[in-house]
XYZ file of C-alpha atoms in Angstrom:
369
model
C -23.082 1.816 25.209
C -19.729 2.934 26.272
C -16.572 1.563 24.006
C -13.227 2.380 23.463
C -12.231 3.911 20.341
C -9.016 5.315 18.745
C -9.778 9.064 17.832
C -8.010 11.474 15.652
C -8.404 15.268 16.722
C -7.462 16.880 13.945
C -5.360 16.634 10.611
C -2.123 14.929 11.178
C -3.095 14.159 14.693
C -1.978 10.019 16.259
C -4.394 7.820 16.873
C -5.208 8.501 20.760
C -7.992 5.479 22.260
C -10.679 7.332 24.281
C -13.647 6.354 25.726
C -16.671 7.403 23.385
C -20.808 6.527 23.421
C -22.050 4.481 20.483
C -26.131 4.158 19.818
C -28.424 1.417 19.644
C -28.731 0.233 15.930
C -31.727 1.528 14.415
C -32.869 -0.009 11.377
C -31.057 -1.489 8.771
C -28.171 -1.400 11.507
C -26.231 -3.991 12.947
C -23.686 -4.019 15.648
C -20.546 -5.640 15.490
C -17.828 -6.634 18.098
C -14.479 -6.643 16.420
C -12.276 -9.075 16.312
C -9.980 -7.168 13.959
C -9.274 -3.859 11.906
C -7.034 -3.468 9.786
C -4.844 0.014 8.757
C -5.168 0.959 4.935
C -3.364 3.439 3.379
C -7.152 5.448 3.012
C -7.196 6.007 7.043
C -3.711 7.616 6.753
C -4.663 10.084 3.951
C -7.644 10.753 5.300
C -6.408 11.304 9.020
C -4.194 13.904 6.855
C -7.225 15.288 5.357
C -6.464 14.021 1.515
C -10.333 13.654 1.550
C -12.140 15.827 3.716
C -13.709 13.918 6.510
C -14.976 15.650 9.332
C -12.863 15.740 12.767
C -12.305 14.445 15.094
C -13.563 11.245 13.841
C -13.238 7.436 14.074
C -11.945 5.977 11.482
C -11.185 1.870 10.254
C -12.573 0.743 7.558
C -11.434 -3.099 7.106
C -13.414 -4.557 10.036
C -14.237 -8.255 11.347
C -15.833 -9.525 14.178
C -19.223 -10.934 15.793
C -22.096 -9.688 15.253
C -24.479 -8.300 19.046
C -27.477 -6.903 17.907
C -29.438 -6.184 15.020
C -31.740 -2.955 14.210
C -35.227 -3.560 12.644
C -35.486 -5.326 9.329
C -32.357 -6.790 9.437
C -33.040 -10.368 8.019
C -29.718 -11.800 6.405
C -27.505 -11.249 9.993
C -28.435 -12.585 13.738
C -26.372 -12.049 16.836
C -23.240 -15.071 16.699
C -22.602 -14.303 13.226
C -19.098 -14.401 11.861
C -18.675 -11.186 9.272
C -16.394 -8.968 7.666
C -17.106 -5.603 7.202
C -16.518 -3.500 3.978
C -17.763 -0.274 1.998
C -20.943 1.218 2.153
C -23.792 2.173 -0.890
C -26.869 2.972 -0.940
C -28.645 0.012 -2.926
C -30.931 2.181 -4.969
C -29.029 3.807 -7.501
C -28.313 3.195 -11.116
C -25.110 1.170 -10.737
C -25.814 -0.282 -7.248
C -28.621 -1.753 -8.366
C -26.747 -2.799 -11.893
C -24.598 -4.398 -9.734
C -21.600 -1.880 -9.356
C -21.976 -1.030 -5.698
C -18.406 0.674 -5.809
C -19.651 3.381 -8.392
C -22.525 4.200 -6.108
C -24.060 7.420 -7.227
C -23.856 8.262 -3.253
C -20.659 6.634 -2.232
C -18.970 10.043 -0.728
C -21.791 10.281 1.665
C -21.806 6.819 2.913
C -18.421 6.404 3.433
C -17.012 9.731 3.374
C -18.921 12.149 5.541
C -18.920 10.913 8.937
C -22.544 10.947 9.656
C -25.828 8.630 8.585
C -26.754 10.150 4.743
C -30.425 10.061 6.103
C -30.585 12.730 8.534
C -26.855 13.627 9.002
C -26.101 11.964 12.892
C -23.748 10.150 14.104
C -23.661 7.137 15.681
C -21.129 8.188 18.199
C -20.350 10.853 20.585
C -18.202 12.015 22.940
C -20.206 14.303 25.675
C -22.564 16.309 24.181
C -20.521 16.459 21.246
C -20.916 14.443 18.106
C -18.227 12.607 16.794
C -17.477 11.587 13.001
C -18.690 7.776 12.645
C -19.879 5.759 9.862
C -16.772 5.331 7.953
C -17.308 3.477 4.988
C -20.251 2.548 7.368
C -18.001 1.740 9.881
C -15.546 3.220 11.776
C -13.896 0.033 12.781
C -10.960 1.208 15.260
C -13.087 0.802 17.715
C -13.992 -2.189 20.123
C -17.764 -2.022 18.720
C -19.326 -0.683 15.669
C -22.511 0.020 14.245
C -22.547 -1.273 10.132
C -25.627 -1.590 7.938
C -27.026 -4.945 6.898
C -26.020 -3.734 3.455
C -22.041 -3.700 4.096
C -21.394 -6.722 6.541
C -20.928 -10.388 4.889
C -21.381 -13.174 6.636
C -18.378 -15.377 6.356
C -17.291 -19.027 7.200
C -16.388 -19.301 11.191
C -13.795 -21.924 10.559
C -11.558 -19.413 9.528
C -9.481 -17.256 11.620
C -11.761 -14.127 12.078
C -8.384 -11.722 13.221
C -7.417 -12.421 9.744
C -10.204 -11.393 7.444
C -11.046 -7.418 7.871
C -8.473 -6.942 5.253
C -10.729 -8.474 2.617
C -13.261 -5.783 3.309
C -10.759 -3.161 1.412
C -7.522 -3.489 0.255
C -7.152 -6.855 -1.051
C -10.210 -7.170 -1.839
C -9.284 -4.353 -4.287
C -5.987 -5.626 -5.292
C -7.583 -9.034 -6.174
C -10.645 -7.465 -7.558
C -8.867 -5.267 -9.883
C -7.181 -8.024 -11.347
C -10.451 -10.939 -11.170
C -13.439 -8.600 -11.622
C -12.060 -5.292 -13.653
C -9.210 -6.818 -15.841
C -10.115 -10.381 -16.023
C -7.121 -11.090 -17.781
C -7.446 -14.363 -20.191
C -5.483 -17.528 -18.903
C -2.476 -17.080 -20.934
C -2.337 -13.215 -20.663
C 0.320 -11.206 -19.733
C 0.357 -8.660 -16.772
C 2.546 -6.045 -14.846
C 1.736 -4.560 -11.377
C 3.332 -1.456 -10.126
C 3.716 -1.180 -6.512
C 4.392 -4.590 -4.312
C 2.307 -3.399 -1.253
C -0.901 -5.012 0.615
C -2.815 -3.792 -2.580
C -0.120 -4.893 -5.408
C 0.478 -8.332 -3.690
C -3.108 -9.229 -3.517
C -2.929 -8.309 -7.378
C -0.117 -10.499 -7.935
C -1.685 -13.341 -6.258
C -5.020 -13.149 -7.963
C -3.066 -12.981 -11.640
C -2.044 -16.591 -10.439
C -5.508 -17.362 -10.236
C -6.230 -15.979 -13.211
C -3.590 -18.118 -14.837
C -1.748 -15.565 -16.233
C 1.270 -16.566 -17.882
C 4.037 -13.653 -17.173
C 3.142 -11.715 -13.791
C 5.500 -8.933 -13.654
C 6.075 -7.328 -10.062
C 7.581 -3.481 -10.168
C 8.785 -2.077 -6.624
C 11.865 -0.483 -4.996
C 12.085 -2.453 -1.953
C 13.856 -5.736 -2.630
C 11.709 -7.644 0.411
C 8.729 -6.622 -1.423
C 10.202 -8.020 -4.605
C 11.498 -11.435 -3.434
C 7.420 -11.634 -1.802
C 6.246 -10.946 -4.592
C 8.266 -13.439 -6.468
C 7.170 -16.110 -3.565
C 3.581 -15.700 -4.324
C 3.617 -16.403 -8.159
C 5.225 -13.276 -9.676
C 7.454 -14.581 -12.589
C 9.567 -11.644 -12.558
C 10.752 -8.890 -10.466
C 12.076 -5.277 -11.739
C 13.435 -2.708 -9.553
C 11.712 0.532 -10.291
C 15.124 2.460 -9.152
C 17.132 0.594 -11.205
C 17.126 1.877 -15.005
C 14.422 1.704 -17.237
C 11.042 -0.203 -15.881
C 9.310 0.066 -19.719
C 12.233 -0.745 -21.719
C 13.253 -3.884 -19.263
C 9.225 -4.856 -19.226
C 9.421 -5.167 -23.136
C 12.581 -7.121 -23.166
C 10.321 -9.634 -21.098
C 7.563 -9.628 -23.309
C 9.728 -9.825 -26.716
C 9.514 -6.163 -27.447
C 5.148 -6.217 -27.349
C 4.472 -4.812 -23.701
C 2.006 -6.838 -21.435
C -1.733 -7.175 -21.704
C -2.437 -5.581 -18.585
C -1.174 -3.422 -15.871
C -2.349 -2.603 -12.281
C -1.005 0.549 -10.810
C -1.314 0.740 -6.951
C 0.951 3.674 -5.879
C -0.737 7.123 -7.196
C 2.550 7.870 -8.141
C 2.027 10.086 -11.714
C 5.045 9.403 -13.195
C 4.581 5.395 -12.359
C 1.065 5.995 -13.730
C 2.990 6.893 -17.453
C 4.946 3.610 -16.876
C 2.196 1.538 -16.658
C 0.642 3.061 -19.940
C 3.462 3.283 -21.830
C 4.429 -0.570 -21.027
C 0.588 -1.953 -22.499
C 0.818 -3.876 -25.605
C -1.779 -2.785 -28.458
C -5.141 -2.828 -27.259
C -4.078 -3.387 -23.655
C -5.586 -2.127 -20.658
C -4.375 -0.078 -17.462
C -6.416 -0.594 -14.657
C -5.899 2.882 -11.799
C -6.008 1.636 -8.170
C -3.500 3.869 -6.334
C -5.324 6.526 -4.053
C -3.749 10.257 -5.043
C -4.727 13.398 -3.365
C -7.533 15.245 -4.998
C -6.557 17.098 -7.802
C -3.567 14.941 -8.609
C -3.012 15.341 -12.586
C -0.765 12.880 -14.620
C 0.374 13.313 -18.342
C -0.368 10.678 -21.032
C 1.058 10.038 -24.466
C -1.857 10.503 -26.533
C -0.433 9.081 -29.398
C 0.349 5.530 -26.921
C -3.369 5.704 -26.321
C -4.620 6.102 -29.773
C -3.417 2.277 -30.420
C -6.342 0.748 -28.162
C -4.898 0.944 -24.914
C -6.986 2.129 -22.170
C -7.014 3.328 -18.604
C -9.628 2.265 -16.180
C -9.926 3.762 -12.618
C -10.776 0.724 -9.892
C -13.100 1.202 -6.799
C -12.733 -1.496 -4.510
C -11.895 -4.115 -7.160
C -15.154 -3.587 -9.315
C -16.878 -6.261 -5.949
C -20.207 -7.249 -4.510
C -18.693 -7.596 -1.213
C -21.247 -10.109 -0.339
C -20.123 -12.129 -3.336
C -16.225 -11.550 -3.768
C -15.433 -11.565 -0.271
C -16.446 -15.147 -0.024
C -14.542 -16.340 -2.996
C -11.247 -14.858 -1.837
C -12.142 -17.054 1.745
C -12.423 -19.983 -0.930
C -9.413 -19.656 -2.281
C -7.629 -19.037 1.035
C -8.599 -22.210 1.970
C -7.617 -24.228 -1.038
C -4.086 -22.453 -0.309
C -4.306 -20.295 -3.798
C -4.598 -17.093 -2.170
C -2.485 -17.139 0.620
C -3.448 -13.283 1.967
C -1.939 -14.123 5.550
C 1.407 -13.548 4.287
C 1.124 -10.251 4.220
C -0.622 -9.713 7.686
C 0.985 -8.859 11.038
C -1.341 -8.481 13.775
C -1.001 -5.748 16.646
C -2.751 -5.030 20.037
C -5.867 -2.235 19.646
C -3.540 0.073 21.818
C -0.261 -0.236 19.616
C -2.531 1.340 17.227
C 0.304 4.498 16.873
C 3.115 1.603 15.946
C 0.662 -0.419 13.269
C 0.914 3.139 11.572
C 4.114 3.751 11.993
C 5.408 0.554 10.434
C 2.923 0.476 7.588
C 4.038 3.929 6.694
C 7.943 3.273 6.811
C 6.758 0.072 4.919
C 8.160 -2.403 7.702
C 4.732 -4.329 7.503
C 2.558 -4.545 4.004
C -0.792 -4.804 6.239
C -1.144 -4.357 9.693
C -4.231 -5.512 12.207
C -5.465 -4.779 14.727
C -6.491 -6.956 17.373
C -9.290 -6.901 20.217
C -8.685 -9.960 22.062
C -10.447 -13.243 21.914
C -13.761 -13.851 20.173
């Protein structure tokens, strides 16, 4: 079938909508109309070639929408279906099927390479030319995709669809970092570096987790006084003297249990180390290009602190995603504060004011489902 999808060229290229063939699902498949997409920080590094993708490509990885059509097999998902789409494994491994799906053994080639793992095609084309699809099993800037059974959760239809692609990646990984990796003790203290889409959704699930000191680190005083609104008890501004020194004057000289650090800035990385109390634990979220190296106290680690890297907040996307709805709706996760919601073809402005950091997380929008 013919759709419209937003294509990038080469590396650095915008975001240009063009008119593109997408297959039938085969098996295992499933094929979604979106509702909504939204724009993570991954698309832009990856549109910049951070990670190397194939291009052109399609990217969008933090789909929702209504399920069309289902491939053969497919027994959890019929056409009507309300779902959010998220990352991609391959089920068979050691830690997919230990329940780690994040840590798959094959997770560059099913969300990573642009084509099918099986037999290397894409789902979509342009001509007689094959396009990059499948991302994170995907490709979700686009008016249609084509997911596997194995990354699409069905979700509750009372809630506003438009609103919930976000949940396939970035807050679920804020939240997830904090609920599934950290799982901070009620009582616990915590610091989170970086007030974005990622950060806040950290912040917020530290309130669920009932931690008692929820420390928000940024430079852009909007972000702060947000993150204060959702439940952070205090706010430091990273620009302004020194973030350690003023995070132990909160905690009576002991540093916090945990920290959460979302930017893949190195020298932020140190911070959040150096800041742990004894036996404390760091938990790595923040994308950085590949090859990226950060320096580390080895002394400050000797003491018991650790640092954990985070995939996609340690979920079971079939699991978490549906708790974080949950809470939404019993108002203690209030995620639609940081959403603003553009048309599919102001696709080039979304970017443009999530990367000057006007908007936390923007979506896009396909029109009424």
């Amino acid at each position: 079938m013919r759709i419209t999808a937003a294509l990038t060229e080469g590396k650095g290229a915008p975001f240009t909508l063009a008119e593109l063939d997408l297959e039938e699902p085969r098996a295992g498949e499933v094929r979604v109309r979106l509702v909504g997409s939204g724009v993570c920080h991954t698309d832009l590094i990856v549109r910049d070639q951070w990670y190397p993708v194939p291009l052109p490509a399609v990217l969008g990885h933090e789909g929702s929408g209504v399920v069309e059509a289902v491939g053969e097999g497919v027994a959890s998902l019929a056409p009507g279906d309300h779902v959010v789409l998220s990352f991609n494994s391959c089920g068979s491994c050691r830690t997919c099927t230990s329940g780690r799906p994040a840590y798959c053994d094959q997770f560059f080639a099913h969300n990573f390479s642009g084509v099918r793992p099986g037999d290397g095609s894409s789902p979509l084309s342009r001509g007689d030319d094959q396009v990059s699809g499948m991302f994170f099993g995907q490709s979700s800037f686009a008016t249609y995709a084509l997911a596997t059974e194995r990354n699409v959760v069905k979700v509750d239809p009372s809630v506003p669809l438009e609103l919930l692609g976000p949940l396939g990646c970035g807050i679920q990984t804020g939240a997830g970092g904090v609920l599934n990796s950290l799982s901070p003790e009620e009582g616990s203290t915590i610091a989170v570096f970086g007030a974005g889409a990622v950060g806040l959704s950290a912040v917020m699930a530290a309130v669920v987790a009932g931690c008692s000191r929820i420390i928000a680190v940024d430079i852009k005083p909007q972000r702060l006084e947000l993150a204060r609104e959702l439940g952070a008890t205090d706010i430091i501004d990273g620009a302004d003297g020194d973030t350690v020194a003023t995070i132990q004057e909160l905690t009576g000289g002991l540093g916090v249990d945990y920290t959460i650090e979302t930017t893949a800035v190195p020298a932020l990385l140190r911070q959040a180390v150096d800041c742990l109390n004894q036996g404390g634990t760091c938990g790595l979220i923040g994308a950085a290009a590949l090859g990226t190296e950060a320096s580390l106290d080895m002394s400050t680690l000797l003491f018991g602190r650790s640092v954990t890297g985070i995939v996609e907040g340690d979920s079971v996307p079939q699991e978490f995603i549906p708790r974080l709805i949950d809470l939404y709706q019993q108002g203690r996760f209030p995620f639609d504060r940081l959403v603003r919601t553009y048309d599919f073809a102001d696709i080039e402005k979304a970017v443009h004011d999530a990367e000057t950091g006007e908007v936390l997380k923007p979506v896009l929008t396909f029109g009424a489902h």
